[in-house]
Structure formats: structure tokens, C-alpha cells
Coordinates of C-alpha atoms in Angstrom, one line a residue:
X13 CA 5.4 11.8 -39.1
X14 CA 5.8 8.1 -40.0
X15 CA 6.4 6.1 -36.8
X16 CA 10.1 5.2 -36.6
X17 CA 10.9 2.1 -34.6
X18 CA 14.0 3.2 -32.7
X19 CA 13.4 0.8 -29.7
X20 CA 15.4 1.6 -26.6
X21 CA 17.1 4.5 -28.4
X22 CA 13.9 6.4 -28.4
X23 CA 14.4 7.0 -24.6
X24 CA 17.7 8.8 -25.3
X25 CA 16.0 12.3 -24.8
X26 CA 14.8 11.4 -21.3
X27 CA 18.2 9.9 -20.5
X28 CA 19.9 13.1 -21.7
X29 CA 17.5 15.2 -19.7
X30 CA 18.1 13.2 -16.5
X31 CA 21.8 12.9 -17.0
X32 CA 22.2 16.7 -17.6
X33 CA 20.0 17.7 -14.7
X34 CA 21.1 15.1 -12.1
X35 CA 24.7 15.2 -13.3
X36 CA 25.0 18.9 -12.9
X37 CA 23.3 18.7 -9.5
X38 CA 25.8 16.1 -8.2
X39 CA 28.7 18.2 -9.5
X40 CA 27.5 21.3 -7.7
X41 CA 26.8 19.2 -4.6
X42 CA 30.4 18.0 -4.5
X43 CA 31.5 21.6 -5.0
X44 CA 29.5 22.5 -1.9
X45 CA 27.2 24.9 -3.7
X46 CA 24.0 26.0 -2.0
X47 CA 20.9 24.6 -3.7
X48 CA 23.0 22.6 -6.1
X49 CA 20.1 21.4 -8.3
X50 CA 19.1 25.0 -9.0
X51 CA 22.1 26.0 -11.0
X52 CA 21.0 24.0 -14.0
X53 CA 17.1 24.3 -14.0
X54 CA 14.9 21.4 -15.0
X55 CA 13.3 23.2 -17.9
X56 CA 16.8 24.1 -19.3
X57 CA 17.8 20.5 -19.0
X58 CA 14.6 19.5 -20.8
X59 CA 15.6 21.8 -23.7
X60 CA 18.8 19.8 -24.0
X61 CA 16.7 16.6 -24.1
X62 CA 14.5 18.1 -26.8
X63 CA 17.5 18.9 -28.9
X64 CA 18.7 15.3 -28.7
X65 CA 15.1 14.1 -29.6
X66 CA 15.2 16.3 -32.7
X67 CA 18.5 14.8 -33.8
X68 CA 17.1 11.2 -33.7
X69 CA 15.6 9.7 -36.8
X70 CA 17.6 11.9 -39.3
X71 CA 15.5 10.7 -42.2
X72 CA 12.5 12.6 -40.9
X73 CA 12.2 16.3 -41.4
X74 CA 12.8 18.6 -38.4
X75 CA 9.5 20.4 -39.1
X76 CA 7.6 17.1 -38.7
X77 CA 9.4 16.3 -35.4
X78 CA 8.6 19.8 -34.1
X79 CA 4.9 19.3 -35.1
X80 CA 4.8 16.1 -33.0
X81 CA 6.6 17.9 -30.1
X82 CA 4.2 20.9 -30.1
X83 CA 1.1 18.8 -30.6
X84 CA 1.9 16.8 -27.5
X85 CA 2.9 19.9 -25.5
X86 CA -0.5 21.3 -26.2
X87 CA -2.7 18.3 -25.5
X88 CA -5.9 19.1 -23.6
X89 CA -4.9 16.8 -20.7
X90 CA -1.7 18.7 -20.3
X91 CA -3.4 22.0 -20.4
X92 CA -5.9 20.9 -17.9
X93 CA -3.0 19.9 -15.6
X94 CA -1.4 23.3 -16.0
X95 CA -4.7 25.1 -15.3
X96 CA -5.3 23.1 -12.2
X97 CA -1.7 23.6 -11.0
X98 CA -2.1 27.4 -11.4
X99 CA -5.5 27.5 -9.7
X100 CA -4.4 25.2 -6.8
X101 CA -1.4 27.3 -6.1
X102 CA -3.5 30.5 -6.4
X103 CA -5.9 29.2 -3.9
X104 CA -3.2 28.2 -1.5
X105 CA -1.7 31.7 -1.8
X106 CA -5.0 33.4 -1.2
X107 CA -6.0 31.2 1.7
X108 CA -2.6 31.9 3.4
X109 CA -3.1 35.6 2.8
X110 CA -6.4 35.7 4.8
X111 CA -4.8 33.7 7.6
X112 CA -6.3 30.3 6.7
X113 CA -3.0 28.3 6.9
X114 CA -2.1 29.8 10.3
X115 CA -5.6 29.0 11.6
X116 CA -5.4 25.4 10.4
X117 CA -2.0 25.0 12.2
X118 CA -3.3 26.6 15.4
X119 CA -6.5 24.6 15.4
X120 CA -4.5 21.4 15.3
X121 CA -2.0 22.5 18.0
X122 CA -4.8 23.6 20.3
X123 CA -6.1 20.0 20.6
X124 CA -2.9 18.0 20.9
X125 CA -2.6 16.1 24.2
X126 CA 0.7 17.0 25.8
X127 CA 1.5 13.3 26.4
X128 CA 1.1 12.5 22.7
X129 CA 3.1 15.2 21.0
X130 CA 4.8 13.0 18.4
X131 CA 1.7 11.2 17.2
X132 CA -0.1 14.5 17.5
X133 CA 2.4 16.2 15.2
X134 CA 2.0 13.4 12.7
X135 CA -1.8 13.8 12.8
X136 CA -1.6 17.5 12.4
X137 CA 0.6 17.2 9.4
X138 CA -1.7 14.6 7.9
X139 CA -4.6 17.0 8.3
X140 CA -2.8 20.1 7.1
X141 CA -1.2 18.5 4.1
X142 CA -4.6 17.1 3.0
X143 CA -6.1 20.6 3.4
X144 CA -3.4 22.6 1.6
X145 CA -2.3 19.9 -0.8
X146 CA 1.5 20.3 -0.5
X147 CA 4.1 18.4 1.4
X148 CA 6.7 21.1 1.1
X149 CA 4.2 23.7 2.3
X150 CA 3.2 21.6 5.2
X151 CA 6.8 21.0 6.2
X152 CA 7.7 24.6 5.8
X153 CA 4.8 25.7 8.0
X154 CA 5.0 22.9 10.6
X155 CA 8.7 22.1 11.0
X156 CA 9.6 25.2 13.0
X157 CA 6.6 24.8 15.3
X158 CA 7.0 21.0 15.7
X159 CA 10.7 21.2 16.4
X160 CA 10.3 24.1 18.8
X161 CA 7.7 22.0 20.7
X162 CA 10.0 19.0 20.6
X163 CA 12.9 21.0 22.0
X164 CA 10.8 22.4 24.8
X165 CA 9.5 19.0 25.7
X166 CA 12.9 17.2 25.5
X167 CA 11.8 14.9 22.6
X168 CA 14.1 13.2 20.1
X169 CA 14.2 15.7 17.1
X170 CA 14.8 12.9 14.6
X171 CA 11.5 11.2 15.5
X172 CA 9.7 14.6 15.2
X173 CA 11.3 15.2 11.8
X174 CA 10.1 11.8 10.6
X175 CA 6.6 12.5 11.9
X176 CA 6.5 15.8 10.1
X177 CA 7.7 14.3 6.8
X178 CA 5.4 11.3 6.9
X179 CA 2.4 13.4 7.8
X180 CA 3.2 15.9 5.1
X181 CA 3.4 13.2 2.4
X182 CA 0.2 11.6 3.6
X183 CA -1.8 14.6 2.3
X184 CA 0.5 15.1 -0.7
X185 CA -0.5 11.6 -1.8
X186 CA -4.2 12.1 -1.0
X187 CA -5.3 15.7 -1.2
X188 CA -7.6 16.7 -4.0
X189 CA -5.5 19.9 -4.7
X190 CA -2.1 18.2 -4.5
X191 CA -0.1 18.4 -7.7
X192 CA 0.8 14.8 -7.5
X193 CA -2.8 13.7 -7.2
X194 CA -3.8 15.9 -10.1
X195 CA -1.0 14.7 -12.3
X196 CA -1.6 11.0 -11.5
X197 CA -5.4 11.2 -11.9
X198 CA -5.3 13.3 -15.1
X199 CA -2.3 11.4 -16.5
X200 CA -3.9 7.9 -16.0
X201 CA -7.4 9.0 -17.0
X202 CA -8.9 8.5 -13.5
X203 CA -11.6 10.4 -11.7
X204 CA -10.0 12.3 -8.7
X205 CA -12.5 10.9 -6.2
X206 CA -11.9 7.3 -7.4
X207 CA -8.2 7.7 -7.1
X208 CA -8.7 9.2 -3.6
X209 CA -10.7 6.2 -2.4
X210 CA -8.2 3.7 -3.9
X211 CA -5.3 5.5 -2.1
X212 CA -7.2 6.0 1.1
X213 CA -7.7 2.3 1.8
X214 CA -3.9 1.8 1.5
X215 CA -2.7 5.0 3.2
X216 CA -5.1 4.9 6.2
X217 CA -3.9 1.5 7.6
X218 CA -0.3 2.7 7.2
X219 CA -1.1 5.9 9.0
X220 CA -2.8 4.2 11.9
X221 CA 0.1 1.8 12.4
X222 CA 2.5 4.8 12.3
X223 CA 0.4 6.5 15.0
X224 CA 0.7 3.5 17.2
X225 CA 4.5 3.3 16.7
X226 CA 4.9 7.0 17.4
X227 CA 2.8 6.7 20.5
X228 CA 5.0 3.9 21.9
X229 CA 8.4 5.3 21.1
X230 CA 7.8 9.0 20.6
X231 CA 8.3 9.8 24.3
X232 CA 6.1 11.8 26.6
X233 CA 6.1 15.6 26.5
X234 CA 6.0 17.8 29.6
X235 CA 4.7 21.2 30.5
X236 CA 2.2 23.3 28.5
X237 CA 2.3 24.6 25.0
X238 CA 1.2 28.1 24.1
X239 CA -0.4 28.4 20.7
X240 CA -1.9 31.2 18.8
X241 CA -5.6 31.8 18.2
X242 CA -7.5 30.2 15.3
X243 CA -10.5 31.4 13.4
X244 CA -12.9 28.8 12.0
X245 CA -14.1 31.4 9.5
X246 CA -10.7 31.5 8.0
X247 CA -10.6 27.7 7.7
X248 CA -13.9 27.7 5.7
X249 CA -12.3 27.9 2.2
X250 CA -10.3 24.7 3.0
X251 CA -13.4 22.9 4.2
X252 CA -15.4 24.0 1.1
X253 CA -12.6 22.8 -1.2
X254 CA -12.4 19.4 0.5
X255 CA -16.2 18.9 0.6
X256 CA -16.9 20.0 -3.0
X257 CA -14.0 17.9 -4.3
X258 CA -15.3 14.8 -2.5
X259 CA -18.7 15.5 -4.0
X260 CA -17.2 14.8 -7.4
X261 CA -17.4 18.3 -8.8
X262 CA -14.8 19.1 -11.5
X263 CA -11.5 20.0 -9.7
X264 CA -11.1 23.2 -11.7
X265 CA -14.6 24.4 -10.6
X266 CA -13.7 23.3 -7.0
X267 CA -10.6 25.5 -7.0
X268 CA -12.5 28.4 -8.5
X269 CA -15.0 28.1 -5.7
X270 CA -12.2 27.9 -3.2
X271 CA -10.6 31.1 -4.5
X272 CA -13.9 32.9 -4.5
X273 CA -14.4 31.8 -0.9
X274 CA -11.1 33.3 0.1
X275 CA -12.2 36.6 -1.4
X276 CA -15.5 36.5 0.5
X277 CA -13.9 35.6 3.8
X278 CA -11.1 38.2 3.3
X279 CA -13.5 41.0 2.4
X280 CA -15.7 40.2 5.4
X281 CA -12.7 40.4 7.6
X282 CA -11.7 43.8 6.3
X283 CA -8.9 42.7 3.9
X284 CA -8.4 44.6 0.7
X285 CA -9.5 42.7 -2.4
X286 CA -6.4 43.8 -4.3
X287 CA -4.1 42.2 -1.6
X288 CA -6.0 38.9 -2.0
X289 CA -5.7 39.2 -5.8
X290 CA -2.0 39.7 -5.5
X291 CA -1.7 36.7 -3.3
X292 CA -3.5 34.6 -5.9
X293 CA -1.2 35.9 -8.6
X294 CA 1.9 35.2 -6.4
X295 CA 0.7 31.7 -5.8
X296 CA 0.1 31.1 -9.5
X297 CA 3.6 32.5 -10.3
X298 CA 5.1 29.9 -8.0
X299 CA 3.8 27.2 -10.4
X300 CA 5.0 28.7 -13.7
X301 CA 8.2 26.7 -13.6
X302 CA 6.5 23.3 -12.9
X303 CA 3.9 24.1 -15.5
X304 CA 6.5 24.7 -18.2
X305 CA 8.3 21.5 -17.1
X306 CA 5.0 19.6 -17.5
X307 CA 4.4 21.0 -21.0
X308 CA 8.0 20.2 -22.2
X309 CA 8.0 16.7 -20.6
X310 CA 4.7 16.0 -22.5
X311 CA 6.3 17.0 -25.7
X312 CA 9.4 14.8 -25.2
X313 CA 7.1 11.8 -24.2
X314 CA 5.2 12.4 -27.5
X315 CA 8.4 12.1 -29.5
X316 CA 9.5 9.0 -27.5
X317 CA 6.1 7.5 -28.3
X318 CA 6.3 8.5 -32.0
X319 CA 9.8 6.9 -32.2
X320 CA 8.3 3.6 -30.8
X321 CA 9.9 3.9 -27.4
X322 CA 6.8 3.3 -25.4
X323 CA 5.9 0.3 -27.5
X324 CA 9.4 -1.1 -27.0
X325 CA 9.3 -0.5 -23.2
X326 CA 5.9 -2.2 -22.9
X327 CA 7.2 -5.1 -24.9
X328 CA 10.4 -5.3 -22.8
X329 CA 8.5 -5.3 -19.6
X330 CA 5.9 -7.7 -20.9
X331 CA 8.6 -10.2 -21.8
X332 CA 9.6 -10.3 -18.1
X333 CA 6.1 -9.9 -16.7
X334 CA 4.0 -13.0 -16.6
X335 CA 1.0 -11.6 -14.6
X336 CA -0.9 -8.5 -13.7
X337 CA 0.9 -8.6 -10.4
X338 CA 4.3 -8.1 -12.1
X339 CA 2.9 -5.3 -14.1
X340 CA 1.8 -3.4 -11.0
X341 CA 5.2 -3.9 -9.4
X342 CA 6.8 -2.7 -12.6
X343 CA 4.7 0.5 -12.8
X344 CA 5.3 1.2 -9.1
X345 CA 9.1 0.8 -9.3
X346 CA 9.3 2.9 -12.5
X347 CA 7.5 5.8 -10.8
X348 CA 9.5 5.5 -7.6
X349 CA 12.9 5.3 -9.2
X350 CA 12.2 8.2 -11.5
X351 CA 10.9 10.2 -8.5
X352 CA 14.1 9.5 -6.5
X353 CA 16.3 10.2 -9.5
X354 CA 14.7 13.5 -10.5
X355 CA 14.1 14.6 -6.9
X356 CA 10.6 15.6 -8.0
X357 CA 7.6 13.3 -7.6
X358 CA 5.3 15.3 -9.8
X359 CA 7.6 15.2 -12.8
X360 CA 8.2 11.5 -12.2
X361 CA 4.4 11.0 -12.3
X362 CA 4.1 13.0 -15.5
X363 CA 6.7 10.9 -17.2
X364 CA 5.4 7.6 -15.9
X365 CA 1.7 8.0 -16.6
X366 CA 1.7 7.5 -20.4
X367 CA 3.8 4.4 -20.0
X368 CA 1.6 3.1 -17.1
X369 CA -1.5 3.6 -19.3
X370 CA 0.0 1.4 -22.0
X371 CA 0.8 -1.3 -19.6
X372 CA -2.5 -0.9 -17.9
X373 CA -4.4 -1.5 -21.1
X374 CA -2.5 -4.7 -21.8
X375 CA -3.1 -6.1 -18.3
X376 CA -6.6 -4.6 -17.8
X377 CA -5.7 -2.5 -14.8
X378 CA -8.2 0.2 -14.0
X379 CA -7.1 3.9 -14.4
X380 CA -7.8 4.6 -10.7
X381 CA -5.5 1.7 -9.7
X382 CA -2.8 3.0 -12.0
X383 CA -3.1 6.5 -10.6
X384 CA -2.9 5.1 -7.1
X385 CA 0.2 3.1 -7.8
X386 CA 2.1 5.8 -9.6
X387 CA 1.3 8.4 -6.9
X388 CA 2.1 6.2 -3.9
X389 CA 5.5 5.0 -5.1
X390 CA 6.5 8.4 -6.4
X391 CA 5.7 10.0 -3.0
X392 CA 7.1 7.2 -0.9
X393 CA 10.4 6.9 -2.7
X394 CA 11.2 10.6 -2.7
X395 CA 10.3 11.0 1.0
X396 CA 13.0 8.4 1.8
X397 CA 15.7 10.2 -0.2
X398 CA 18.4 12.0 1.9
X399 CA 18.7 14.6 -0.8
X400 CA 15.0 15.5 -1.1
X401 CA 14.3 19.2 -0.6
X402 CA 12.0 18.6 2.3
X403 CA 14.4 16.2 4.1
X404 CA 17.3 18.7 3.7
X405 CA 15.2 21.6 5.0
X406 CA 13.8 19.9 8.1
X407 CA 17.1 18.1 9.1
X408 CA 19.0 21.4 8.7
X409 CA 16.5 23.0 11.1
X410 CA 16.8 20.2 13.6
X411 CA 20.5 19.7 13.1
X412 CA 20.2 15.9 12.7
X413 CA 21.3 13.5 10.1
X414 CA 18.8 12.3 7.4
X415 CA 19.9 8.7 8.2
X416 CA 18.7 9.2 11.7
X417 CA 15.4 10.4 10.5
X418 CA 15.0 7.5 8.1
X419 CA 15.0 5.1 11.1
X420 CA 11.7 6.6 12.3
X421 CA 10.0 7.0 8.9
X422 CA 7.3 4.5 9.8
X423 CA 4.6 5.9 7.6
X424 CA 6.7 5.9 4.4
X425 CA 7.9 2.3 4.9
X426 CA 4.4 1.3 6.0
X427 CA 2.9 2.9 2.8
X428 CA 5.2 0.9 0.6
X429 CA 4.6 -2.3 2.5
X430 CA 0.9 -1.9 2.4
X431 CA 0.9 -1.2 -1.3
X432 CA 3.1 -4.3 -2.0
X433 CA 0.7 -6.4 0.1
X434 CA -2.3 -5.3 -2.1
X435 CA -0.3 -6.1 -5.2
X436 CA 1.0 -9.5 -3.9
X437 CA -2.4 -10.7 -2.7
X438 CA -4.6 -8.9 -5.2
X439 CA -6.5 -7.2 -2.5
X440 CA -7.5 -4.3 -4.7
X441 CA -7.8 -6.1 -8.0
X442 CA -9.8 -3.5 -9.9
X443 CA -10.2 -4.2 -13.6
X444 CA -11.2 -1.8 -16.3

């Protein structure tokens, strides 16, 4: 298809998608519906966006537009993301089925000093989220436990909520099996381990400062905490995944090894192989929706690019950016705003990465730096949104206002500040 220079109009499909999805969510929220953003699913809203994309450039045959759409939907990079999504979720399901997730939680709880409950909860969530690769999974697993501990010790539940959310997003932003890490690294053309290292040197100082703040204002717990038993054997698959990923082995191979390890551990403990296989299947099924969304978004982005939208955006940003520093701020804000708007950091990353690559090529920004910026801002912005799913879940459990929790979200604010410092002073000025 001959490239049609539609300029800003090329982004109409994305605007239609966002307007449909977010608009319907807001309407159902006002109506008081439960799970308001679920009434008009993302993938259905994307179909509306695709319809608008096919209407653009009327001089071009529909068949040619569909060819561009499907070619971009089936790109090898997108298929790799989908494969990794499915395997990562399958691994998480299998590891949970053999008791691995429970053992990880109990292992952390076993070693928390009673006087340091809040920083201890934060550290636990950091470790667990890094191990299992999901913020929502960590919050779902840890929130009831942490809030129960907080209630028994007479701690401020809002502080505990903030510690759980911050620690959960620490791993979501860093873990080798996190969908945001996978999407950012694959989307920007970076090696997973390089992106991890880049993020770590930004996230670690923010986490340390957060621990200090939580230690001073978190309050002292009292009494003893009864926790369940843990089995180091059940934790082995998580350790194997982390170690092999850090060794630089292909992430798909890493996850295959992790799934194989869950079968070995499960069988040695007397579990039925069929039960573990069903857990893998259930875990993969949980990612079907997000996989379809990733494929459809890639198709829309392909049409936007074909219509000259990315070229226009890069030019528009370039006209206002006079330096590499401005480019990095622009990429970060783009990812963060999309994440907050769509209430999904993974989709925001998928949308932002192709544009970030274009800008990165112009300003000689390394892929690992691009992946780091896109991931950090997407995770940080959504974690501070009162309407984020994790925030809604944990504040409902604690019966506190999201605004009260935001006052103690030291890690998320610290992560944004630390990243801005590296941009402003060029502390991680990695060129291609």
C-alpha cells in the first residue's frame, strides 16, 4: 500500500479505541456498575478502532489496508511476545499449583522482624513480585495477609496498602517474567538482562529510600505473627527461572525450563501430572485476552505507521525537543499518560514502543534505555491512579481511601524522581 501522509489524522484509530474503551468505562462507573471497565472489553473497543482505521485513506483499497493490518498483527516480535505471555502465565499457574507461591509468601513472613512490619511487607512484596512477575498477583496474594497483620499490630492500613502496592510494582517493573518487562524489552529491541540492569540502578535507590521512610513512619508492631510452613523445594522453580534468566538464556527457554521444573517438583511431591498440566493450561488461558489485545494493537499501530502517523508524531515531538534529554522526557510521559488512560501498563507499553524506537533512532538512545524509560513510567503512573485495579482491590479490602494511600506511595514517587534525575543529569546516557 502506498504510504498515505495523513499526519495527526493517522492516530484517529487509537483515539477511537481509547475514547470507546475509557468513555464506556466512565459511563458505567457513574452508573455504579461493578467492574465498569469490563462491560466493553478492550479487544472489542480495538475492533471499533480498526474499523475507523479501514475507513481512513478512502483512495486505498480495503484489501490493501487489511493486508497491512494482518502483516503487522503477525510480526515475529508480536508472536514472540504472545508466546512468552502464555508461557509466563502457564509457569505461574503451575508453580502456584505445587504450592510455590504460598511457600514464597511464608518464607518471607517467617523472617520479618516484628518491629519492622511495614518495611518488611514492602521487602516481601518486592521479592515476591520479582519472583512471580506480576503486580496484581502479588497484591492478590499479599494484601489479605499484610492487612491482617497490620490490623493485629494496630498499624495504619493506608501505609500498609502503599507498601504492598509499591513492592508489587517493584517486581512488575524488574522481573524477567513480567509482561511489562517482556513487552518493553521485545518492543524496543533490547536484551532482557540489559533492560533489567538499566532498571535496577534506578529502582534500587528508590526502594532503599522507601524502606527508610517506611521504617521511620510505619509504626512498630507488637505481639507475634503465626505463619504457615514453607518448602524450599517448592520455591526451586522460581529460583531456577531467576538464575537462568539472569544468565542471559532466551526467555522462552527459561520459562520452558521453569514449567518443566514445576512438573518435576510436583511429581516428586506426589502431585498428579494431569493436575499440573491443567494448572499450566488455566494460567495460559488467563493470558488469551491480553494476547489478542497485543496482536490487534500491533495491527492498528501498523496502519498508523503506514498512514504516516508515526512520522508525523516524531516530527511534532522533534520540533519541540532540542536535545536527547527532551526526547527521554517525551517518551516517558507518553508511556505514563497512555498507561494511566488505558488503566493497563502492558498495553501502554505495546503502543508506545514503536514510537519510542523511532524517536530513539533519531536521538541515538540505546534500546535498553528506551525499554527502561517506557516500562518505568508506565508502571509508576498506573500505580498512582485511584482507578487502577490493584488500588481498587486493596483499598476495598482495607476500607481506606485511595487518596490516603497515595500519601504514603514513597516508592512510586521515588521511582519517578530517580528516573527524572537520570534524564536531567544524563547519569545513564547510554547511546546506541
